[in-house]
Short mmCIF file of C-alpha atoms in Angstrom, two decimals:
data_model
loop_
_atom_site.label_atom_id
_atom_site.label_comp_id
_atom_site.label_asym_id
_atom_site.label_seq_id
_atom_site.Cartn_x
_atom_site.Cartn_y
_atom_site.Cartn_z
CA UNK Q 103 84.34 13.95 75.30
CA UNK Q 104 85.01 11.33 72.47
CA UNK Q 105 83.59 8.58 74.00
CA UNK Q 106 80.55 10.91 74.56
CA UNK Q 107 80.51 11.79 70.72
CA UNK Q 108 80.59 7.79 70.07
CA UNK Q 109 77.78 7.41 72.72
CA UNK Q 110 75.06 9.63 71.41
CA UNK Q 111 75.97 8.61 67.79
CA UNK Q 112 75.31 4.91 68.74
CA UNK Q 113 71.75 5.95 70.54
CA UNK Q 114 70.96 7.66 67.48
CA UNK Q 115 71.25 4.52 65.48
CA UNK Q 116 69.70 2.40 67.87
CA UNK Q 117 66.85 3.82 69.26
CA UNK Q 118 66.19 6.65 66.45
CA UNK Q 119 63.35 9.39 67.21
CA UNK Q 120 62.14 7.10 70.14
CA UNK Q 121 62.82 8.03 73.57
CA UNK Q 122 65.66 6.13 75.20
CA UNK Q 123 64.86 2.36 76.57
CA UNK Q 124 67.02 -0.40 77.76
CA UNK Q 125 67.99 -3.10 75.48
CA UNK Q 126 65.68 -5.84 75.80
CA UNK Q 127 67.23 -9.11 76.01
CA UNK Q 128 66.63 -11.49 73.02
CA UNK Q 129 67.91 -14.79 71.70
CA UNK Q 130 69.36 -12.92 68.60
CA UNK Q 131 71.60 -10.68 70.24
CA UNK Q 132 74.85 -10.78 68.96
CA UNK Q 133 73.95 -13.52 66.28
CA UNK Q 134 72.60 -13.98 62.72
CA UNK Q 135 69.20 -14.87 62.45
CA UNK Q 136 68.88 -18.38 60.96
CA UNK Q 137 66.74 -18.83 57.79
CA UNK Q 138 66.41 -21.88 55.26
CA UNK Q 139 68.74 -20.68 52.50
CA UNK Q 140 66.51 -21.60 49.85
CA UNK Q 141 63.42 -19.36 50.90
CA UNK Q 142 62.97 -16.46 48.71
CA UNK Q 143 64.06 -13.24 50.50
CA UNK Q 144 61.16 -11.00 49.24
CA UNK Q 145 58.59 -13.14 51.53
CA UNK Q 146 60.62 -12.52 54.50
CA UNK Q 147 58.79 -10.66 57.22
CA UNK Q 148 60.39 -7.34 57.07
CA UNK Q 149 61.38 -4.83 60.12
CA UNK Q 150 60.50 -1.40 59.39
CA UNK Q 151 63.15 0.44 57.80
CA UNK Q 152 63.79 4.03 58.69
CA UNK Q 153 65.63 7.13 57.62
CA UNK Q 154 66.33 9.42 60.03
CA UNK Q 155 64.03 12.99 59.69
CA UNK Q 156 66.13 15.62 57.69
CA UNK Q 157 67.11 18.20 59.76
CA UNK Q 158 65.95 21.25 58.72
CA UNK Q 159 69.43 23.27 59.33
CA UNK Q 160 70.81 20.51 56.68
CA UNK Q 161 68.24 20.67 53.40
CA UNK Q 162 69.10 18.54 50.50
CA UNK Q 163 70.46 20.18 47.59
CA UNK Q 164 68.35 21.85 45.01
CA UNK Q 165 67.97 19.32 41.83
CA UNK Q 166 66.96 22.46 39.67
CA UNK Q 167 70.11 24.55 40.41
CA UNK Q 168 72.39 21.61 40.40
CA UNK Q 169 71.22 20.29 37.30
CA UNK Q 170 71.16 24.28 35.68
CA UNK Q 171 74.77 24.01 36.89
CA UNK Q 172 75.19 20.71 35.32
CA UNK Q 173 74.18 22.35 31.76
CA UNK Q 174 76.14 25.53 32.21
CA UNK Q 175 79.56 23.59 32.45
CA UNK Q 176 82.12 24.68 29.94
CA UNK Q 177 82.42 22.00 27.64
CA UNK Q 178 84.41 23.11 24.63
CA UNK Q 179 87.18 21.36 26.23
CA UNK Q 180 87.36 17.42 25.26
CA UNK Q 181 83.50 17.02 25.49
CA UNK Q 182 81.21 15.73 22.68
CA UNK Q 183 79.17 17.72 20.62
CA UNK Q 184 76.04 16.90 22.31
CA UNK Q 185 77.39 18.55 25.63
CA UNK Q 186 77.15 22.02 24.06
CA UNK Q 187 74.20 24.62 23.99
CA UNK Q 188 70.76 23.72 24.59
CA UNK Q 189 71.40 19.94 24.49
CA UNK Q 190 73.34 19.87 27.51
CA UNK Q 191 70.59 19.95 29.68
CA UNK Q 192 68.74 16.71 27.87
CA UNK Q 193 69.85 14.11 30.24
CA UNK Q 194 68.65 15.94 33.28
CA UNK Q 195 64.95 16.14 32.24
CA UNK Q 196 63.76 12.65 33.20
CA UNK Q 197 65.08 10.05 36.32
CA UNK Q 198 64.25 6.33 37.13
CA UNK Q 199 61.34 6.11 39.44
CA UNK Q 200 60.94 3.61 42.56
CA UNK Q 201 57.45 2.81 41.43
CA UNK Q 202 58.75 1.36 38.26
CA UNK Q 203 61.32 -0.81 40.52
CA UNK Q 204 62.23 -4.45 39.13
CA UNK Q 205 62.63 -7.08 41.66
CA UNK Q 206 64.18 -10.36 40.51
CA UNK Q 207 64.91 -12.28 43.84
CA UNK Q 208 67.11 -14.69 44.24
CA UNK Q 209 66.58 -18.36 44.16
CA UNK Q 210 69.35 -19.42 46.14
CA UNK Q 211 70.59 -17.80 49.16
CA UNK Q 212 73.96 -17.52 51.04
CA UNK Q 213 74.73 -18.43 54.20
CA UNK Q 214 75.44 -15.41 56.84
CA UNK Q 215 78.53 -15.05 58.35
CA UNK Q 216 79.38 -14.81 61.91
CA UNK Q 217 79.42 -11.09 62.71
CA UNK Q 218 82.36 -11.67 65.28
CA UNK Q 219 84.73 -12.92 62.33
CA UNK Q 220 83.69 -9.94 59.50
CA UNK Q 221 86.68 -8.40 57.63
CA UNK Q 222 85.43 -5.02 56.11
CA UNK Q 223 84.23 -5.08 52.83
CA UNK Q 224 85.09 -8.68 51.59
CA UNK Q 225 81.95 -10.08 51.97
CA UNK Q 226 78.22 -8.71 50.00
CA UNK Q 227 74.63 -10.19 50.18
CA UNK Q 228 72.63 -11.85 47.87
CA UNK Q 229 71.28 -8.67 45.70
CA UNK Q 230 72.29 -5.72 43.85
CA UNK Q 231 70.46 -2.55 42.62
CA UNK Q 232 71.42 -1.56 39.12
CA UNK Q 233 69.89 1.33 36.61
CA UNK Q 234 71.32 2.14 33.69
CA UNK Q 235 71.54 5.45 31.45
CA UNK Q 236 72.10 6.58 27.91
CA UNK Q 237 72.16 9.95 26.14
CA UNK Q 238 69.85 8.64 24.07
CA UNK Q 239 67.03 7.07 25.66
CA UNK Q 240 67.90 8.46 28.99
CA UNK Q 241 67.39 6.57 32.41
CA UNK Q 242 66.16 2.78 32.30
CA UNK Q 243 63.92 1.16 34.76
CA UNK Q 244 65.73 0.36 38.30
CA UNK Q 245 66.65 -3.00 38.89
CA UNK Q 246 66.88 -5.43 41.84
CA UNK Q 247 68.81 -8.54 40.70
CA UNK Q 248 70.88 -11.43 42.46
CA UNK Q 249 74.74 -10.01 43.13
CA UNK Q 250 76.32 -10.76 39.81
CA UNK Q 251 79.36 -9.79 37.80
CA UNK Q 252 79.38 -6.50 35.37
CA UNK Q 253 79.92 -6.86 31.82
CA UNK Q 254 81.69 -3.51 30.43
CA UNK Q 255 83.05 -2.72 27.16
CA UNK Q 256 86.94 -2.57 27.79
CA UNK Q 257 86.41 1.06 26.28
CA UNK Q 258 84.56 1.99 29.05
CA UNK Q 259 85.36 5.44 30.68
CA UNK Q 260 85.78 4.58 33.92
CA UNK Q 261 88.69 2.40 32.95
CA UNK Q 262 90.46 4.70 31.46
CA UNK Q 263 89.52 8.15 32.87
CA UNK Q 264 88.42 7.53 36.33
CA UNK Q 265 84.72 9.00 35.12
CA UNK Q 266 83.13 7.67 38.46
CA UNK Q 267 82.03 8.49 41.93
CA UNK Q 268 80.65 6.20 44.72
CA UNK Q 269 79.25 6.76 48.13
CA UNK Q 270 79.23 4.89 51.47
CA UNK Q 271 76.78 4.75 54.22
CA UNK Q 272 75.31 2.23 56.62
CA UNK Q 273 72.22 0.63 57.77
CA UNK Q 274 72.34 -0.49 61.68
CA UNK Q 275 70.02 -2.88 63.39
CA UNK Q 276 68.44 -1.44 66.96
CA UNK Q 277 67.86 -3.12 70.05
CA UNK Q 278 64.14 -2.83 68.79
CA UNK Q 279 65.26 -4.79 65.90
CA UNK Q 280 64.11 -2.09 63.47
CA UNK Q 281 66.90 -1.62 60.76
CA UNK Q 282 67.92 2.63 60.57
CA UNK Q 283 69.58 4.24 57.80
CA UNK Q 284 71.98 7.20 59.16
CA UNK Q 285 71.06 10.38 57.64
CA UNK Q 286 70.81 9.35 54.40
CA UNK Q 287 69.76 12.42 52.89
CA UNK Q 288 73.13 13.53 53.32
CA UNK Q 289 74.58 10.86 51.22
CA UNK Q 290 72.57 11.62 48.31
CA UNK Q 291 73.42 15.37 48.30
CA UNK Q 292 76.88 14.71 47.95
CA UNK Q 293 76.50 11.75 45.68
CA UNK Q 294 74.67 14.31 43.38
CA UNK Q 295 76.89 16.89 43.74
CA UNK Q 296 79.72 14.44 42.85
CA UNK Q 297 77.61 13.29 39.37
CA UNK Q 298 77.56 17.14 38.34
CA UNK Q 299 81.33 17.41 39.12
CA UNK Q 300 82.05 14.00 36.84
CA UNK Q 301 79.81 15.20 34.23
CA UNK Q 302 77.55 12.25 35.12
CA UNK Q 303 74.01 12.46 34.55
CA UNK Q 304 72.08 13.81 37.61
CA UNK Q 305 68.98 11.71 39.41
CA UNK Q 306 65.95 12.42 41.53
CA UNK Q 307 67.68 11.97 45.29
CA UNK Q 308 64.75 10.61 46.90
CA UNK Q 309 63.86 7.94 44.05
CA UNK Q 310 67.51 6.63 44.41
CA UNK Q 311 67.22 6.60 48.30
CA UNK Q 312 63.53 5.06 48.09
CA UNK Q 313 65.27 2.19 45.87
CA UNK Q 314 67.92 2.04 48.35
CA UNK Q 315 65.68 1.36 51.16
CA UNK Q 316 63.73 -1.71 48.89
CA UNK Q 317 67.05 -3.34 48.39
CA UNK Q 318 67.80 -3.48 51.85
CA UNK Q 319 64.57 -4.79 52.68
CA UNK Q 320 65.42 -7.53 50.90
CA UNK Q 321 68.42 -8.12 52.24
CA UNK Q 322 67.16 -7.53 55.88
CA UNK Q 323 68.37 -10.50 57.07
CA UNK Q 324 72.49 -9.30 56.42
CA UNK Q 325 72.19 -6.51 58.55
CA UNK Q 326 73.94 -8.01 61.69
CA UNK Q 327 72.13 -8.57 64.69
CA UNK Q 328 74.94 -6.96 66.28
CA UNK Q 329 76.07 -3.60 67.93
CA UNK Q 330 79.53 -3.86 66.75
CA UNK Q 331 78.78 -4.75 63.11
CA UNK Q 332 76.67 -3.09 60.43
CA UNK Q 333 75.61 -3.46 56.68
CA UNK Q 334 77.67 -1.00 54.58
CA UNK Q 335 75.80 0.29 51.62
CA UNK Q 336 77.96 1.02 48.78
CA UNK Q 337 76.15 2.99 45.65
CA UNK Q 338 78.64 3.42 42.42
CA UNK Q 339 78.39 5.79 39.23
CA UNK Q 340 80.48 5.00 36.67
CA UNK Q 341 80.86 6.26 33.06
CA UNK Q 342 80.30 3.41 30.62
CA UNK Q 343 81.02 4.94 27.15
CA UNK Q 344 82.84 2.84 24.95
CA UNK Q 345 85.32 5.12 23.24
CA UNK Q 346 88.83 6.45 24.12
CA UNK Q 347 88.01 9.72 23.54
CA UNK Q 348 88.03 11.99 26.67
CA UNK Q 349 84.79 13.24 26.74
CA UNK Q 350 81.43 13.47 28.88
CA UNK Q 351 80.22 9.87 28.63
CA UNK Q 352 76.78 8.90 26.47
CA UNK Q 353 76.35 6.24 28.72
CA UNK Q 354 76.63 5.54 32.26
CA UNK Q 355 75.60 2.62 35.02
CA UNK Q 356 74.43 3.32 38.66
CA UNK Q 357 74.57 0.42 41.16
CA UNK Q 358 74.14 -0.40 44.60
CA UNK Q 359 75.87 -3.03 46.47
CA UNK Q 360 75.56 -4.16 50.27
CA UNK Q 361 78.28 -5.86 52.81
CA UNK Q 362 78.06 -6.66 56.20
CA UNK Q 363 80.67 -5.15 57.88
CA UNK Q 364 83.10 -5.24 61.22
CA UNK Q 365 85.64 -2.31 62.24
CA UNK Q 366 87.15 -0.77 59.92
CA UNK Q 367 90.84 -1.11 60.93
CA UNK Q 368 92.22 -4.51 61.41
CA UNK Q 369 93.27 -3.33 65.27
CA UNK Q 370 89.53 -3.23 66.03
CA UNK Q 371 86.97 -1.01 67.03
CA UNK Q 372 87.88 2.17 69.01
CA UNK Q 373 91.53 1.52 68.67
CA UNK Q 374 93.85 4.56 68.33
CA UNK Q 375 95.53 4.80 65.00
CA UNK Q 376 99.00 6.34 64.24
CA UNK Q 377 99.43 8.67 61.59
CA UNK Q 378 102.48 9.90 59.07
CA UNK Q 379 102.26 13.33 58.20
CA UNK Q 380 104.54 14.17 55.12
CA UNK Q 381 104.42 17.67 52.98
CA UNK Q 382 105.80 15.66 49.58
CA UNK Q 383 102.64 14.37 48.83
CA UNK Q 384 99.43 15.78 48.25
CA UNK Q 385 95.51 14.73 48.45
CA UNK Q 386 93.69 17.52 47.11
CA UNK Q 387 94.34 20.98 45.88
CA UNK Q 388 91.91 24.36 45.10
CA UNK Q 389 89.92 23.66 42.62
CA UNK Q 390 90.35 20.06 42.38
CA UNK Q 391 87.85 17.14 43.46
CA UNK Q 392 89.08 16.85 46.64
CA UNK Q 393 85.10 17.31 48.31
CA UNK Q 394 83.72 14.99 45.76
CA UNK Q 395 83.94 11.28 46.56
CA UNK Q 396 85.51 9.75 43.78
CA UNK Q 397 87.79 6.68 43.52
CA UNK Q 398 90.47 8.90 41.93
CA UNK Q 399 90.97 10.75 45.15
CA UNK Q 400 91.84 6.99 47.05
CA UNK Q 401 93.23 5.52 44.31
CA UNK Q 402 96.05 8.26 43.93
CA UNK Q 403 96.76 8.07 47.66
CA UNK Q 404 98.00 4.38 47.87
CA UNK Q 405 101.67 5.06 47.31
CA UNK Q 406 102.00 7.90 50.40
CA UNK Q 407 99.59 5.11 52.41
CA UNK Q 408 102.18 2.19 51.67
CA UNK Q 409 105.15 4.62 52.80
CA UNK Q 410 103.18 5.45 55.86
CA UNK Q 411 103.20 1.27 56.83
CA UNK Q 412 106.62 1.70 55.80
CA UNK Q 413 107.23 4.27 58.73
CA UNK Q 414 104.92 2.07 61.10
CA UNK Q 415 101.86 4.23 60.52
CA UNK Q 416 98.16 3.17 59.99
CA UNK Q 417 96.82 6.40 57.76
CA UNK Q 418 98.01 9.17 55.68
CA UNK Q 419 97.70 12.77 57.59
CA UNK Q 420 97.85 14.99 54.42
CA UNK Q 421 98.96 18.53 54.69
CA UNK Q 422 98.31 21.29 52.38
CA UNK Q 423 100.27 24.55 51.45
CA UNK Q 424 103.59 25.97 52.70
CA UNK Q 425 102.49 26.54 56.23
CA UNK Q 426 101.98 22.74 56.02
CA UNK Q 427 97.79 23.06 56.95
CA UNK Q 428 96.10 19.73 58.28
CA UNK Q 429 93.57 18.42 56.12
CA UNK Q 430 92.01 14.94 56.41
CA UNK Q 431 93.27 11.37 56.98
CA UNK Q 432 92.66 8.86 53.94
CA UNK Q 433 89.72 7.77 55.15
CA UNK Q 434 88.84 10.18 58.00
CA UNK Q 435 88.00 13.72 58.18
CA UNK Q 436 90.04 14.98 61.39
CA UNK Q 437 88.94 16.83 65.01
CA UNK Q 438 91.72 18.60 67.23
CA UNK Q 439 90.06 19.07 70.93
CA UNK Q 440 92.49 21.40 72.47
CA UNK Q 441 93.02 24.38 74.70
CA UNK Q 442 93.38 26.93 71.74
CA UNK Q 443 95.56 30.09 71.20
CA UNK Q 444 93.03 32.49 73.39
CA UNK Q 445 93.00 29.58 76.29
CA UNK Q 446 89.69 28.42 75.32
CA UNK Q 447 88.36 24.70 75.32
CA UNK Q 448 87.72 24.12 71.69
CA UNK Q 449 86.87 21.63 69.14
CA UNK Q 450 88.43 22.52 65.95
CA UNK Q 451 88.07 21.01 62.34
CA UNK Q 452 89.41 22.39 59.27
CA UNK Q 453 86.62 23.86 56.93
CA UNK Q 454 85.20 22.96 53.87
CA UNK Q 455 87.04 24.72 51.65
CA UNK Q 456 86.90 22.78 48.45
CA UNK Q 457 89.69 20.00 49.23
CA UNK Q 458 88.05 18.71 52.45
CA UNK Q 459 85.49 15.97 52.12
CA UNK Q 460 82.31 16.87 53.80
CA UNK Q 461 81.86 13.80 55.98
CA UNK Q 462 78.31 13.02 57.25
CA UNK Q 463 79.56 11.83 60.75
CA UNK Q 464 81.89 15.07 60.42
CA UNK Q 465 78.85 16.88 60.20
CA UNK Q 466 76.98 15.13 62.66
CA UNK Q 467 79.63 15.31 65.37
CA UNK Q 468 79.81 18.96 64.66
CA UNK Q 469 75.74 19.17 65.22
CA UNK Q 470 76.27 17.23 68.15
CA UNK Q 471 79.00 19.36 70.01
CA UNK Q 472 77.39 22.53 68.83
CA UNK Q 473 73.82 21.45 70.76
CA UNK Q 474 75.67 19.86 74.06
CA UNK Q 475 77.38 23.91 74.03
CA UNK Q 476 80.01 22.83 76.73
CA UNK Q 477 83.07 24.02 74.85
CA UNK Q 478 83.44 26.34 71.84
CA UNK Q 479 83.35 24.41 68.19
CA UNK Q 480 84.80 25.83 65.34
CA UNK Q 481 85.34 24.82 61.40
CA UNK Q 482 89.01 26.52 61.08
CA UNK Q 483 92.59 26.30 59.66
CA UNK Q 484 95.11 24.31 61.38
CA UNK Q 485 98.46 23.77 60.91
CA UNK Q 486 101.21 21.43 61.87
CA UNK Q 487 102.99 24.19 63.63
CA UNK Q 488 99.81 24.64 65.66
CA UNK Q 489 99.84 20.96 66.56
CA UNK Q 490 103.34 20.74 67.68
CA UNK Q 491 103.21 24.21 69.42
CA UNK Q 492 100.09 22.89 71.42
CA UNK Q 493 101.61 19.60 72.18
CA UNK Q 494 104.49 21.11 73.49
CA UNK Q 495 102.68 23.38 75.91
CA UNK Q 496 100.25 20.26 76.78
CA UNK Q 497 97.19 21.93 75.35
CA UNK Q 498 96.16 18.82 73.08
CA UNK Q 499 93.28 16.85 75.04
CA UNK Q 500 92.52 14.45 72.23
CA UNK Q 501 92.67 13.93 68.49
CA UNK Q 502 90.39 11.81 66.42
CA UNK Q 503 89.16 10.94 63.33
CA UNK Q 504 85.21 10.37 62.10
CA UNK Q 505 84.06 8.51 58.90
CA UNK Q 506 81.14 6.22 57.80
CA UNK Q 507 83.45 3.36 57.57
CA UNK Q 508 85.45 3.98 61.07
CA UNK Q 509 82.77 6.40 62.72
CA UNK Q 510 84.58 7.87 65.47
CA UNK Q 511 88.66 6.67 65.65
CA UNK Q 512 91.08 8.10 68.19
CA UNK Q 513 94.61 9.18 66.88
CA UNK Q 514 97.46 7.79 69.41
CA UNK Q 515 100.49 9.42 67.12
CA UNK Q 516 101.87 11.68 64.26
CA UNK Q 517 104.90 11.03 62.53
CA UNK Q 518 105.87 14.46 61.33
CA UNK Q 519 109.83 15.46 60.31
CA UNK Q 520 110.91 12.02 61.55
CA UNK Q 521 109.59 12.67 65.09
CA UNK Q 522 106.37 11.27 67.33
CA UNK Q 523 104.11 13.44 68.68
CA UNK Q 524 102.14 11.65 71.20
CA UNK Q 525 98.86 12.59 72.96
CA UNK Q 526 99.59 12.30 76.83
CA UNK Q 527 96.42 11.99 78.79
CA UNK Q 528 95.42 12.16 82.71
CA UNK Q 529 92.94 9.28 82.78
CA UNK Q 530 95.78 6.78 82.98
CA UNK Q 531 97.99 5.74 86.18
CA UNK Q 532 101.28 4.36 85.57
CA UNK Q 533 101.96 1.26 87.48
CA UNK Q 534 105.58 0.50 86.19
#
């Protein structure tokens, strides 16, 4: 089942909406295309860049409703006077437009790395996208420029109060040499919701997506000619208010950077990972920001992650509540494929109750599994008690995580209360 999900996702990325065809042989397979480094990227012959069509059952969030929610926020505690009353909707009036995009190509292009040696997130492409905003002037024109360091005031609110958020999506090169983004509308929806929660200005999601596509087109030769590598896209949104007051920022910067990546975990693609489950640490709570992709959710998890490594585990399995509910892993949503309490074959994952990040890969797995119709698919609460009882009864078939960075990653072991729970498989034959 797990391998079937990975194959389905891979085919969707490689072939898009077209019917499946065998992969053609090409001299480019598994290697970067070589071009003169001094050639301007904007002059390259571009393969078609396409975003997967938006499913009818997964509409993008309404800008009107979200903007209204943004304006209705209770800003009496710690916000600037401009945030109260009718002025609260001032920054939702305008948005930047892709048609106003300014493109300044890099004059010197960097050499592309070998896809087989890529380390996740350590190499960046030639260009970046930036868009500035202020409460006084609204959104500035979007600008694609050579990758460069940011110049920020040391009092910027992102530094002191974590007024920031980010997203993560990927561009893949298919067997037809076309470059595709995987369900980017879901990332734009989530980024918009996170902006509302962070009191950052809202924007038109379609316009941002069009700007991102233009950035990827410009840096298209950085999309690996490989089936095991991709181009990671990192939109980021930060408050740049130059003030030490705890308040809604009057200045902000939205930027997007690109990075060619291989497997997220150093163990490689599709290698099982071990998890450390300990209820003394909590990732998120009801009413918090666990369902938003904010850096504070990740930075505060590093201490527990270090303890997981000290206990010979690769990731933290976050628990919640007195009954030790299973929520998610540090970089992944979690799935359990098992025989449930009623004897049913079931694929289960924790529900989106405000403490779970609504992952794009998570939603895609649920959509695929429901389309298959081969077993029960549930979004339900699971506890460590449920899991340990199922392991003792040999009812656990598979357990795996999902995410944009790792795609689908099997779980081999869970360390809980000093004991390891391991998943046995009837697919193996013991030789000695």
